[in-house]
XYZ file of C-alpha atoms in Angstrom:
720
model
C 0.000 0.000 0.000
C 1.528 3.300 -1.032
C 1.304 6.094 1.537
C 1.383 9.732 0.562
C 1.534 12.753 2.846
C -0.788 15.722 2.732
C 1.941 18.367 2.760
C 5.687 18.719 3.013
C 7.627 20.824 5.486
C 9.675 20.735 8.690
C 9.836 17.527 10.794
C 7.527 17.057 13.755
C 7.808 15.157 16.994
C 7.478 11.403 16.562
C 5.077 11.356 19.519
C 2.270 13.031 17.550
C -0.511 10.561 16.719
C -1.433 10.402 13.048
C -3.758 8.433 10.812
C -3.762 7.098 7.278
C -6.790 8.425 5.377
C -8.434 7.312 2.126
C -9.465 10.719 0.803
C -12.508 10.691 -1.478
C -10.604 11.332 -4.710
C -9.380 9.255 -7.681
C -5.740 9.787 -6.684
C -3.881 6.552 -5.886
C -2.641 5.694 -2.427
C -3.671 7.154 0.908
C -2.698 10.298 2.828
C -1.299 10.803 6.313
C -2.744 13.424 8.683
C -2.106 14.272 12.304
C -4.906 13.413 14.741
C -5.887 16.204 17.192
C -6.641 15.196 20.783
C -9.918 17.154 20.847
C -11.464 14.618 18.421
C -11.202 11.866 21.010
C -9.742 8.427 20.427
C -9.036 7.644 16.788
C -10.300 4.421 15.217
C -10.241 2.905 11.745
C -13.400 2.962 9.616
C -14.750 6.376 10.611
C -15.206 9.301 8.240
C -13.221 12.481 8.740
C -13.073 15.949 7.186
C -9.585 16.848 5.987
C -7.858 19.791 4.307
C -7.024 18.728 0.779
C -5.432 20.974 -1.823
C -7.089 24.388 -1.601
C -10.247 23.082 0.057
C -11.631 20.277 2.207
C -12.737 16.739 1.440
C -14.129 13.784 3.310
C -12.252 10.547 3.751
C -12.088 7.366 5.813
C -9.469 6.436 8.388
C -7.762 3.264 7.132
C -5.356 2.682 10.000
C -3.662 4.350 12.953
C 0.052 5.211 12.993
C 2.129 5.452 16.162
C 4.339 8.199 14.774
C 4.502 10.686 11.932
C 6.747 10.115 8.891
C 10.106 11.784 9.348
C 10.923 14.989 7.528
C 7.378 16.096 6.758
C 4.824 18.419 8.296
C 1.369 16.946 8.376
C -1.919 18.718 7.997
C -4.429 18.113 10.788
C -7.806 16.393 10.627
C -10.486 19.114 10.634
C -13.497 17.189 11.905
C -14.656 13.748 12.924
C -17.890 12.749 11.175
C -18.653 9.429 12.911
C -18.555 8.222 16.488
C -18.165 4.545 15.556
C -16.955 2.808 12.356
C -19.695 2.501 9.743
C -18.557 -0.994 8.725
C -17.402 -3.989 10.717
C -14.083 -5.717 10.028
C -15.620 -8.257 7.623
C -17.186 -5.583 5.412
C -13.962 -3.547 5.449
C -12.081 -6.615 4.197
C -14.776 -7.119 1.564
C -14.307 -3.552 0.306
C -10.561 -4.029 0.109
C -11.075 -7.171 -2.008
C -13.436 -5.175 -4.233
C -10.834 -2.408 -4.573
C -8.105 -4.819 -5.625
C -10.312 -6.692 -8.100
C -11.730 -3.617 -9.830
C -8.353 -1.806 -9.807
C -9.769 1.204 -7.991
C -8.154 3.565 -5.491
C -8.912 3.549 -1.775
C -10.716 6.867 -2.102
C -12.869 5.753 -5.036
C -14.032 2.582 -3.301
C -14.847 4.246 0.009
C -16.633 7.135 -1.674
C -18.751 4.651 -3.617
C -19.445 2.472 -0.583
C -20.397 5.325 1.739
C -22.570 7.272 -0.675
C -25.535 6.183 1.481
C -24.002 8.132 4.401
C -23.389 11.308 2.406
C -26.619 12.972 3.536
C -25.571 14.156 6.976
C -26.505 17.733 6.074
C -30.167 16.755 6.512
C -29.715 15.306 9.994
C -31.600 17.552 12.443
C -31.020 18.158 16.144
C -33.080 19.753 18.904
C -31.847 21.310 22.154
C -34.055 20.345 25.162
C -32.278 22.624 27.694
C -30.598 25.674 26.186
C -29.168 26.773 29.529
C -27.230 23.579 30.197
C -26.192 23.399 26.566
C -24.844 26.959 26.607
C -22.591 26.222 29.579
C -20.942 23.274 27.829
C -20.967 24.513 24.218
C -21.302 28.320 24.237
C -20.325 28.815 20.587
C -22.668 26.110 19.326
C -25.508 27.126 21.635
C -25.751 30.504 19.909
C -27.296 28.784 16.911
C -30.262 27.424 18.907
C -32.242 30.607 19.494
C -35.441 28.625 20.044
C -36.546 25.007 20.402
C -36.836 24.465 16.674
C -34.674 21.658 15.285
C -31.646 22.650 13.232
C -30.012 20.669 10.441
C -26.261 20.222 10.217
C -26.381 22.239 7.010
C -27.850 25.251 8.815
C -25.443 24.830 11.704
C -22.490 24.820 9.316
C -23.699 28.077 7.754
C -23.545 29.855 11.108
C -20.682 28.031 12.832
C -17.143 28.922 11.801
C -15.149 27.110 14.469
C -14.285 23.509 13.656
C -14.959 20.732 14.460
C -18.733 21.096 14.198
C -19.917 17.506 13.664
C -17.769 16.079 16.456
C -19.107 18.760 18.806
C -22.698 17.858 17.884
C -22.021 14.148 18.450
C -20.403 14.896 21.801
C -23.389 17.027 22.841
C -25.746 14.180 21.878
C -23.703 11.705 23.915
C -23.947 14.072 26.914
C -27.723 14.351 26.490
C -27.553 18.052 25.627
C -28.809 17.571 22.054
C -31.324 15.107 20.651
C -31.319 13.942 17.049
C -34.693 14.120 15.334
C -35.579 10.665 14.001
C -37.505 10.544 10.721
C -40.581 8.359 10.396
C -39.905 5.034 8.646
C -40.302 5.354 4.905
C -42.483 2.218 4.860
C -44.978 1.726 7.660
C -44.208 -1.182 9.980
C -46.891 -3.846 10.010
C -47.650 -7.018 11.910
C -46.963 -9.229 8.907
C -49.371 -11.896 7.712
C -48.888 -15.658 7.689
C -48.059 -17.458 4.466
C -51.202 -18.854 2.877
C -49.963 -20.232 -0.436
C -49.221 -23.937 -0.627
C -45.749 -24.664 -1.942
C -45.194 -27.118 -4.746
C -42.825 -30.023 -4.182
C -40.100 -28.278 -6.214
C -40.513 -25.073 -4.196
C -40.357 -26.959 -0.906
C -37.118 -28.648 -1.949
C -35.666 -25.278 -2.989
C -36.551 -23.625 0.338
C -35.096 -26.557 2.298
C -31.843 -26.370 0.336
C -31.418 -22.630 0.952
C -32.383 -22.604 4.626
C -30.346 -25.725 5.317
C -27.139 -24.280 3.894
C -24.197 -24.108 6.282
C -22.116 -20.991 5.762
C -21.301 -19.548 2.333
C -23.328 -21.386 -0.305
C -24.181 -19.760 -3.658
C -27.394 -21.049 -5.259
C -28.545 -20.552 -8.847
C -32.350 -20.730 -8.770
C -33.209 -21.546 -12.380
C -36.922 -21.465 -13.064
C -39.173 -20.424 -15.917
C -41.224 -17.258 -15.510
C -44.209 -17.852 -13.247
C -42.600 -20.903 -11.617
C -42.673 -19.386 -8.126
C -39.107 -18.174 -7.590
C -40.333 -15.199 -5.550
C -42.239 -17.466 -3.168
C -39.018 -19.437 -2.593
C -37.206 -16.195 -1.730
C -39.961 -15.173 0.705
C -40.173 -18.514 2.509
C -36.396 -18.735 2.870
C -36.291 -15.122 4.101
C -39.002 -15.835 6.689
C -36.964 -18.695 8.108
C -33.784 -16.588 8.260
C -35.649 -13.814 10.094
C -37.188 -16.340 12.484
C -33.637 -17.361 13.389
C -32.737 -13.734 14.146
C -31.099 -12.798 10.852
C -31.768 -10.120 8.241
C -32.158 -10.418 4.464
C -31.007 -8.252 1.558
C -32.885 -8.456 -1.764
C -31.288 -6.860 -4.830
C -33.379 -6.079 -7.918
C -32.043 -4.620 -11.181
C -34.518 -1.750 -11.695
C -36.571 0.561 -9.498
C -39.503 -0.479 -11.698
C -39.565 -3.779 -9.799
C -39.650 -2.283 -6.316
C -43.424 -1.489 -6.147
C -44.240 -5.160 -6.800
C -41.648 -6.349 -4.305
C -42.654 -3.838 -1.625
C -46.286 -4.971 -1.811
C -45.266 -8.619 -1.408
C -42.790 -7.973 1.388
C -45.116 -5.712 3.393
C -47.853 -8.329 3.144
C -45.544 -10.893 4.760
C -43.046 -9.092 6.990
C -43.280 -6.481 9.706
C -40.189 -4.359 9.100
C -39.316 -3.642 5.468
C -37.080 -0.939 3.987
C -36.475 0.110 0.376
C -33.464 1.776 -1.263
C -33.059 3.102 -4.817
C -31.798 6.119 -6.758
C -35.171 7.875 -7.060
C -35.436 8.467 -3.304
C -34.934 11.920 -1.824
C -32.137 12.634 0.630
C -34.612 12.811 3.517
C -36.058 9.427 2.540
C -32.562 7.944 2.447
C -31.850 9.395 5.867
C -35.012 7.749 7.233
C -33.839 4.342 5.962
C -30.428 4.886 7.480
C -31.867 5.839 10.883
C -34.090 2.725 11.019
C -31.609 0.246 9.522
C -31.026 -1.479 12.858
C -34.768 -2.247 13.025
C -35.113 -3.574 9.472
C -35.754 -7.251 8.735
C -35.673 -7.090 4.938
C -33.977 -4.486 2.771
C -35.043 -4.362 -0.885
C -33.151 -2.187 -3.335
C -31.136 -1.694 -6.482
C -27.369 -2.206 -6.683
C -26.403 0.607 -4.279
C -28.372 -1.128 -1.477
C -25.507 -3.630 -1.373
C -23.393 -1.110 0.552
C -25.852 -0.427 3.368
C -24.513 -2.053 6.578
C -27.623 -4.100 7.355
C -26.769 -5.751 10.695
C -26.967 -9.534 11.218
C -27.201 -10.135 7.469
C -27.883 -13.852 7.014
C -28.974 -14.186 3.361
C -28.698 -12.275 0.083
C -31.094 -12.623 -2.862
C -30.222 -11.310 -6.336
C -33.386 -11.390 -8.437
C -33.055 -11.395 -12.253
C -29.322 -11.936 -11.734
C -28.659 -11.870 -15.506
C -29.772 -8.260 -15.877
C -27.235 -5.775 -17.215
C -28.469 -3.094 -14.801
C -26.434 -4.743 -12.051
C -23.307 -3.476 -13.827
C -22.292 0.074 -12.873
C -21.440 2.167 -15.946
C -20.106 5.307 -14.223
C -17.217 5.508 -11.775
C -16.009 2.089 -10.656
C -17.301 -0.445 -13.205
C -18.444 -2.987 -10.635
C -20.995 -5.775 -10.927
C -23.400 -5.720 -7.972
C -24.157 -9.402 -8.568
C -20.509 -10.424 -8.353
C -19.882 -8.138 -5.386
C -22.900 -9.654 -3.618
C -21.381 -13.130 -4.055
C -18.099 -11.814 -2.662
C -19.922 -10.249 0.317
C -21.760 -13.508 1.034
C -18.430 -15.308 0.989
C -16.913 -12.728 3.337
C -19.853 -12.955 5.765
C -20.112 -16.751 5.352
C -23.828 -16.710 4.441
C -25.920 -18.195 1.588
C -26.775 -16.204 -1.520
C -29.519 -16.999 -4.042
C -29.176 -15.862 -7.665
C -32.494 -16.230 -9.457
C -33.414 -16.028 -13.146
C -35.392 -17.697 -15.912
C -32.537 -16.764 -18.273
C -29.320 -16.937 -16.224
C -26.175 -15.161 -17.323
C -23.630 -17.439 -18.938
C -21.206 -16.523 -16.149
C -23.554 -17.925 -13.489
C -24.509 -20.890 -15.669
C -20.833 -21.749 -16.076
C -20.287 -21.510 -12.296
C -23.140 -23.961 -11.768
C -21.766 -26.326 -14.409
C -18.357 -26.258 -12.738
C -19.932 -27.086 -9.368
C -19.126 -23.748 -7.746
C -22.842 -22.838 -7.492
C -25.602 -25.222 -6.429
C -28.265 -25.232 -9.131
C -31.926 -25.535 -8.097
C -34.530 -25.997 -10.855
C -38.169 -24.933 -10.873
C -39.196 -26.517 -14.129
C -42.896 -25.671 -14.438
C -45.279 -22.785 -13.959
C -47.594 -22.487 -10.974
C -50.622 -21.458 -13.083
C -53.257 -24.194 -13.353
C -53.198 -24.409 -17.160
C -49.379 -24.778 -17.040
C -48.980 -23.984 -20.735
C -45.749 -22.610 -22.147
C -46.287 -19.584 -24.394
C -45.493 -20.416 -28.022
C -44.404 -17.283 -29.895
C -45.849 -16.613 -33.344
C -43.486 -14.941 -35.825
C -44.962 -12.203 -38.051
C -43.096 -11.134 -41.208
C -43.163 -7.325 -41.386
C -41.326 -6.919 -44.708
C -44.515 -6.010 -46.584
C -46.237 -4.159 -43.721
C -46.403 -0.377 -43.342
C -46.748 1.084 -39.873
C -45.645 -0.206 -36.477
C -48.439 -2.788 -35.945
C -49.342 -5.692 -38.235
C -52.977 -6.615 -38.986
C -52.486 -9.855 -37.013
C -51.349 -8.018 -33.889
C -54.090 -5.411 -34.261
C -56.692 -8.177 -34.449
C -55.176 -9.918 -31.400
C -55.268 -6.666 -29.416
C -58.946 -6.191 -30.301
C -59.791 -9.772 -29.300
C -57.944 -9.433 -25.998
C -59.803 -6.193 -25.269
C -63.182 -7.778 -26.013
C -62.357 -10.750 -23.779
C -61.673 -8.386 -20.860
C -58.006 -9.370 -20.658
C -54.871 -7.237 -20.704
C -51.960 -6.907 -23.104
C -48.368 -5.673 -23.214
C -46.592 -4.180 -26.223
C -42.810 -4.179 -26.111
C -40.752 -1.708 -28.152
C -37.298 -0.978 -26.805
C -36.994 2.440 -28.416
C -38.362 5.570 -26.799
C -39.216 8.739 -28.702
C -41.209 8.978 -31.929
C -38.553 7.664 -34.325
C -34.868 6.684 -33.978
C -33.876 9.147 -36.710
C -35.084 11.895 -39.044
C -33.940 11.572 -42.661
C -34.146 13.835 -45.686
C -35.884 12.024 -48.557
C -34.153 14.309 -51.074
C -30.477 13.935 -50.145
C -30.499 11.211 -47.456
C -28.974 13.386 -44.715
C -29.674 12.355 -41.100
C -29.185 14.947 -38.303
C -26.396 13.787 -35.997
C -25.549 14.665 -32.414
C -22.730 17.254 -32.508
C -21.045 15.551 -29.544
C -21.639 11.823 -30.222
C -21.271 9.328 -33.048
C -25.003 8.711 -33.293
C -28.135 10.121 -34.894
C -30.627 12.256 -33.007
C -33.938 10.697 -31.937
C -37.138 12.480 -32.910
C -39.487 13.392 -30.034
C -42.477 14.704 -31.939
C -44.684 15.971 -29.108
C -41.833 18.031 -27.688
C -40.795 19.091 -31.230
C -37.222 18.128 -30.396
C -34.345 16.040 -31.657
C -32.562 14.437 -28.688
C -29.407 12.433 -28.140
C -30.080 9.510 -25.816
C -26.372 9.227 -25.047
C -25.302 12.702 -23.878
C -28.671 14.455 -23.467
C -28.170 17.081 -26.202
C -31.431 18.413 -27.662
C -32.491 20.903 -30.332
C -35.636 22.010 -32.139
C -36.805 19.963 -35.115
C -35.750 21.796 -38.311
C -38.436 22.723 -40.844
C -36.263 21.713 -43.786
C -33.091 19.715 -44.437
C -30.051 21.639 -43.290
C -27.895 19.869 -45.892
C -29.893 20.541 -49.081
C -32.642 22.940 -47.991
C -35.526 20.717 -49.098
C -38.597 20.393 -46.821
C -38.437 16.613 -47.160
C -37.692 15.339 -43.654
C -39.224 11.955 -42.819
C -39.215 9.970 -39.536
C -37.341 6.672 -39.904
C -38.311 3.729 -37.726
C -40.687 3.440 -34.788
C -40.522 4.532 -31.163
C -42.946 4.260 -28.258
C -44.325 7.738 -28.960
C -45.243 6.726 -32.529
C -46.825 3.519 -31.239
C -48.832 5.635 -28.780
C -50.110 7.726 -31.694
C -50.991 4.630 -33.748
C -52.980 3.006 -30.934
C -54.927 6.203 -30.284
C -55.949 6.342 -33.947
C -56.617 2.654 -34.694
C -57.843 1.300 -31.318
C -59.668 4.232 -29.694
C -61.419 1.991 -27.125
C -58.113 0.670 -25.792
C -57.135 2.187 -22.444
C -53.348 2.198 -22.421
C -50.333 3.943 -20.923
C -46.763 4.389 -22.054
C -44.120 2.939 -19.777
C -40.764 4.435 -20.724
C -38.332 6.926 -19.224
C -39.989 9.837 -21.012
C -43.294 9.167 -19.239
C -42.132 7.532 -15.996
C -40.198 10.495 -14.638
C -40.491 9.650 -10.936
C -40.963 6.659 -8.680
C -44.414 8.004 -7.759
C -45.469 8.055 -11.404
C -44.071 4.545 -11.877
C -46.106 3.223 -8.941
C -49.265 4.977 -10.184
C -49.099 3.391 -13.644
C -48.390 -0.098 -12.308
C -51.152 0.219 -9.700
C -53.666 1.338 -12.356
C -52.729 -1.642 -14.519
C -53.075 -4.054 -11.596
C -56.522 -2.568 -10.791
C -57.412 -3.195 -14.464
C -58.060 0.475 -15.093
C -55.761 0.063 -18.114
C -56.105 -2.532 -20.879
C -52.585 -2.278 -22.229
C -49.093 -1.139 -21.333
C -46.631 -0.236 -24.051
C -43.052 0.330 -23.107
C -39.358 -0.365 -23.224
C -37.220 -2.936 -21.394
C -38.160 -1.499 -17.980
C -41.624 -3.024 -18.532
C -40.609 -6.654 -18.982
C -38.306 -7.254 -16.001
C -39.951 -9.545 -13.496
C -43.405 -7.950 -13.339
C -46.252 -10.296 -12.482
C -49.512 -9.385 -14.228
C -51.911 -12.372 -13.970
C -54.492 -10.894 -16.374
C -52.064 -10.357 -19.267
C -52.821 -12.905 -21.983
C -51.199 -11.153 -24.973
C -47.670 -9.862 -25.473
C -46.632 -8.206 -28.716
C -43.047 -7.431 -29.722
C -43.138 -4.523 -32.164
C -39.599 -4.739 -33.545
C -37.720 -7.897 -32.605
C -34.782 -7.046 -34.897
C -33.547 -4.251 -32.682
C -30.379 -5.133 -30.793
C -29.832 -8.435 -32.605
C -26.892 -7.270 -34.751
C -24.910 -4.987 -32.448
C -21.075 -5.295 -32.640
C -20.932 -6.958 -29.220
C -20.360 -10.681 -28.667
C -23.032 -10.622 -25.952
C -25.682 -9.113 -28.270
C -27.258 -12.497 -29.078
C -27.325 -13.560 -25.433
C -28.965 -10.289 -24.338
C -31.493 -10.396 -27.163
C -32.486 -13.965 -26.292
C -32.782 -13.132 -22.588
C -34.933 -10.106 -23.355
C -37.248 -11.970 -25.731
C -37.642 -14.895 -23.322
C -38.389 -12.522 -20.451
C -40.989 -10.765 -22.636
C -42.565 -14.127 -23.384
C -42.862 -14.768 -19.670
C -45.159 -11.790 -19.108
C -48.099 -13.595 -20.769
C -50.172 -16.436 -19.377
C -49.160 -16.078 -15.721
C -52.731 -16.362 -14.457
C -55.466 -18.910 -15.119
C -55.691 -18.226 -18.855
C -53.202 -19.281 -21.526
C -50.970 -16.635 -23.017
C -50.152 -15.624 -26.578
C -47.113 -13.877 -28.008
C -46.704 -12.234 -31.408
C -43.219 -11.252 -32.573
C -42.908 -8.804 -35.457
C -39.678 -8.982 -37.455
C -38.195 -8.144 -40.840
C -35.760 -11.061 -40.461
C -38.121 -14.023 -39.954
C -35.396 -16.562 -40.832
C -32.917 -15.337 -38.188
C -31.661 -18.388 -36.224
C -32.119 -16.712 -32.817
C -35.900 -16.554 -33.372
C -36.163 -20.334 -33.123
C -34.599 -20.228 -29.639
C -37.217 -17.998 -28.020
C -39.108 -19.650 -25.211
C -38.399 -21.099 -21.807
C -38.308 -24.660 -23.126
C -35.258 -23.696 -25.199
C -33.386 -22.064 -22.324
C -31.098 -24.893 -21.264
C -30.191 -25.963 -24.808
C -29.568 -22.345 -25.834
C -27.236 -21.659 -22.932
C -25.283 -24.886 -23.481
C -24.854 -24.075 -27.170
C -23.758 -20.491 -26.554
C -21.434 -21.593 -23.758
C -19.750 -24.114 -26.049
C -19.206 -21.386 -28.654
C -17.626 -19.145 -26.019
C -15.392 -22.025 -24.944
C -14.091 -22.519 -28.493
C -13.433 -18.785 -28.932
C -11.865 -18.333 -25.456
C -14.458 -15.685 -24.683
C -15.869 -14.935 -21.202
C -16.676 -16.767 -19.001
C -13.738 -18.950 -20.155
C -11.378 -15.982 -20.160
C -11.154 -12.834 -18.083
C -11.209 -9.567 -20.004
C -10.227 -6.072 -18.912
C -11.221 -3.177 -21.153
C -9.296 0.065 -20.671
C -10.838 3.142 -22.327
C -9.059 6.434 -23.025
C -11.068 9.507 -23.947
C -10.216 13.114 -24.802
C -11.698 16.043 -26.691
C -8.953 15.585 -29.304
C -8.651 12.119 -30.831
C -4.838 12.237 -31.106
C -4.420 12.763 -27.355
C -6.609 9.757 -26.561
C -4.739 7.624 -29.126
C -1.325 8.609 -27.738
C -2.356 7.736 -24.175
C -3.803 4.413 -25.330
C -0.648 3.584 -27.312
C 1.595 4.336 -24.331
C -0.535 2.085 -22.155
C -0.548 -0.727 -24.728
C 3.245 -0.603 -25.011
C 3.594 -1.041 -21.271
C 1.094 -3.899 -21.311
C 3.353 -5.943 -23.591
C 5.492 -6.572 -20.516
C 2.644 -8.673 -19.098
C 3.410 -12.236 -20.078
C 0.580 -14.624 -21.035
C -1.874 -11.736 -21.490
C -3.262 -11.098 -25.003
C -3.539 -7.444 -26.001
C -5.793 -5.917 -28.680
C -5.618 -2.275 -29.653
C -5.560 0.597 -29.337
C -8.665 0.790 -31.506
C -11.655 3.138 -31.720
C -14.653 2.097 -29.641
C -17.722 1.044 -31.682
C -19.356 4.227 -30.388
C -16.269 6.337 -31.059
C -17.433 9.747 -29.820
C -19.606 10.379 -26.759
C -20.350 13.755 -25.138
C -17.662 15.472 -27.208
C -14.913 13.010 -26.278
C -13.179 10.599 -28.646
C -12.858 7.099 -27.198
C -10.198 4.455 -27.842
C -9.810 1.134 -26.109
C -7.205 -1.449 -25.229
C -8.572 -4.925 -24.557
C -6.601 -7.366 -22.411
C -7.548 -11.052 -22.335
C -6.400 -13.678 -19.853
C -7.351 -17.237 -20.822
C -5.976 -18.621 -17.552
C -8.172 -16.255 -15.466
C -5.283 -16.193 -12.969
C -3.375 -13.065 -14.052
C -5.951 -10.366 -14.698
C -6.929 -8.018 -13.258
C -4.320 -8.157 -10.476
C -1.266 -7.937 -12.750
C -2.457 -4.537 -13.973
C -2.461 -2.887 -10.540
C 1.193 -1.836 -10.429
C 1.149 -0.653 -14.051
C -1.912 1.543 -13.554
C -0.466 2.968 -10.350
C 2.807 4.032 -11.984
C 1.619 5.076 -15.464
C 0.425 8.696 -15.336
C -2.642 9.784 -17.290
C -1.872 12.815 -19.510
C -3.670 16.083 -18.848
C -7.020 16.256 -20.621
C -7.256 12.463 -20.976
C -9.579 10.242 -18.946
C -8.821 6.603 -18.316
C -11.537 4.133 -17.393
C -10.808 0.554 -16.361
C -13.621 -1.947 -16.878
C -12.958 -5.398 -15.389
C -15.307 -8.065 -16.792
C -16.883 -5.630 -19.298
C -20.555 -6.213 -20.085
C -20.994 -3.444 -22.665
C -18.484 -3.477 -25.528
C -19.929 -0.384 -27.216
């Protein structure tokens, strides 16, 4: 571990206590600061406020040092932000393993992990006895002019003498201040007994999970509607009965309303965590974490220090949303397995279409595979997709699908239309010269949003007004190309006026409240149809849906990414699973302009095992993941030559790594994003023993040129 000092200067006495701090910054190594006596006894794992550069930053104490380094003058810790460490020793070791695997700095990992604790400004405190408080803390007492509670943010605005937070904590410990506790975000209930009768397969699955001794990873492989959720709930109930707590990870916030309803119906103390929550809501979860039995959330919930954690569930474990795309490129699924190993507890990974990585682990005997082979619904019929050739059809909906929608409506059933493209059309093209308006900052065309009269880039967020005529030739001959959910909305309004429907994409679902409202209306059967993007087809359980229509199945099938076929198959199979989950059989219509594409014959849950074995064998022959470990290193800059030079310098150094194959530098498939040119170097380790660890020293010693950004992606999921 490389130690850096915060400042240079004259030597100090060796008797001065100092600490090693992981400052929240991307700089490598850690920094040494002196520890002032007024902050009490130092301990590892607490957050501190430190002077850094020309300002102040937060950091975490990594370890205590008996003496200061010789020949340097250390800056002093400004404030102590925690009374006790936020993580226990096991979780601190887990984070260090995460740091080493994902080639991140101490500061990056701790900043990511403790993002849940970054809302201290909203913590409020009330003074019950201003007289006693004024005697002990005269400077701080001046802020409490009445009995109204004050937030730390307001205190900081009127308090210039540090350390503020440590003083507030000390006053609370002395009983001179009381922290205001928020109401629980979800109301506590008594919890209801389980009424559903388990099938034999479900009973076996629950017994396997609850009977596990120590760290045991399970792959729960079951078709959609086979009762995987009930297995999770029964196993969780047993863990809680034994005094433990349970963490449930889901890929999208769109799944949390369904999960919350199920958990609150069964358990007394439930908490939820996702990115759409306000800072006050997050604070409420944090304050009641010690009294939570089950925590349900997206990938960031993994870092909350839920005490007495005894089981982890990762639902829809194959989903790409578990991979973080910004900052540290971590996989929440893989980190959850690592955490379960560190805590010596079981973990259940569930999916109807498992990732090939998890499937391979089960094949190798590292995961215990549990199968739920059949649906719970009484008719127990697998949905057989019907392929519709769209090569001679104008418009987004074929006559066959239109007729099926009308029949479903007349029968009083519900339907889902899947189109993974928001906006009105993916592009606007001039019929005279063929020009397509492009994003000025990205290597992609602008998407037409007709109602807003805008062209938008779905990569960087750039938007502009729709031009009246072609800016290349001047002709008023602009024509929308392709179909988006907004165009489908317009078509349904015109051709099926009796159909009550709602759009379910990120243009319409702009908040978690709106998301819950749409799903609740659909469950109450106030809507006949939902049309939406991929956020609609992930794990939702709608028992009255008997028809699913895929508007454009060709989209995403031919991307320049070796995982494109796997993702497309997973998505189509998941879409299939939305129909026929109740007491009526389901139907699925797939519209395509490539009806002879081989992947179309693989759609359906009955093809799952054969499809995964076939794809896995192909990966084995090509030495592709999961049979090799890849690390993708991206360099970006506003000038292409600077990014290329940095990538070339890195690639040259990588040639010193024996037994590691190197490709590049080469332009990324999506070469320009947000005004920055992107080039990549791909490293491949067939042995899976060298990467990523062999890269650590190289990355630490190779400087990144000014104006260039370097991003390291271990086990990349997106090759675009």
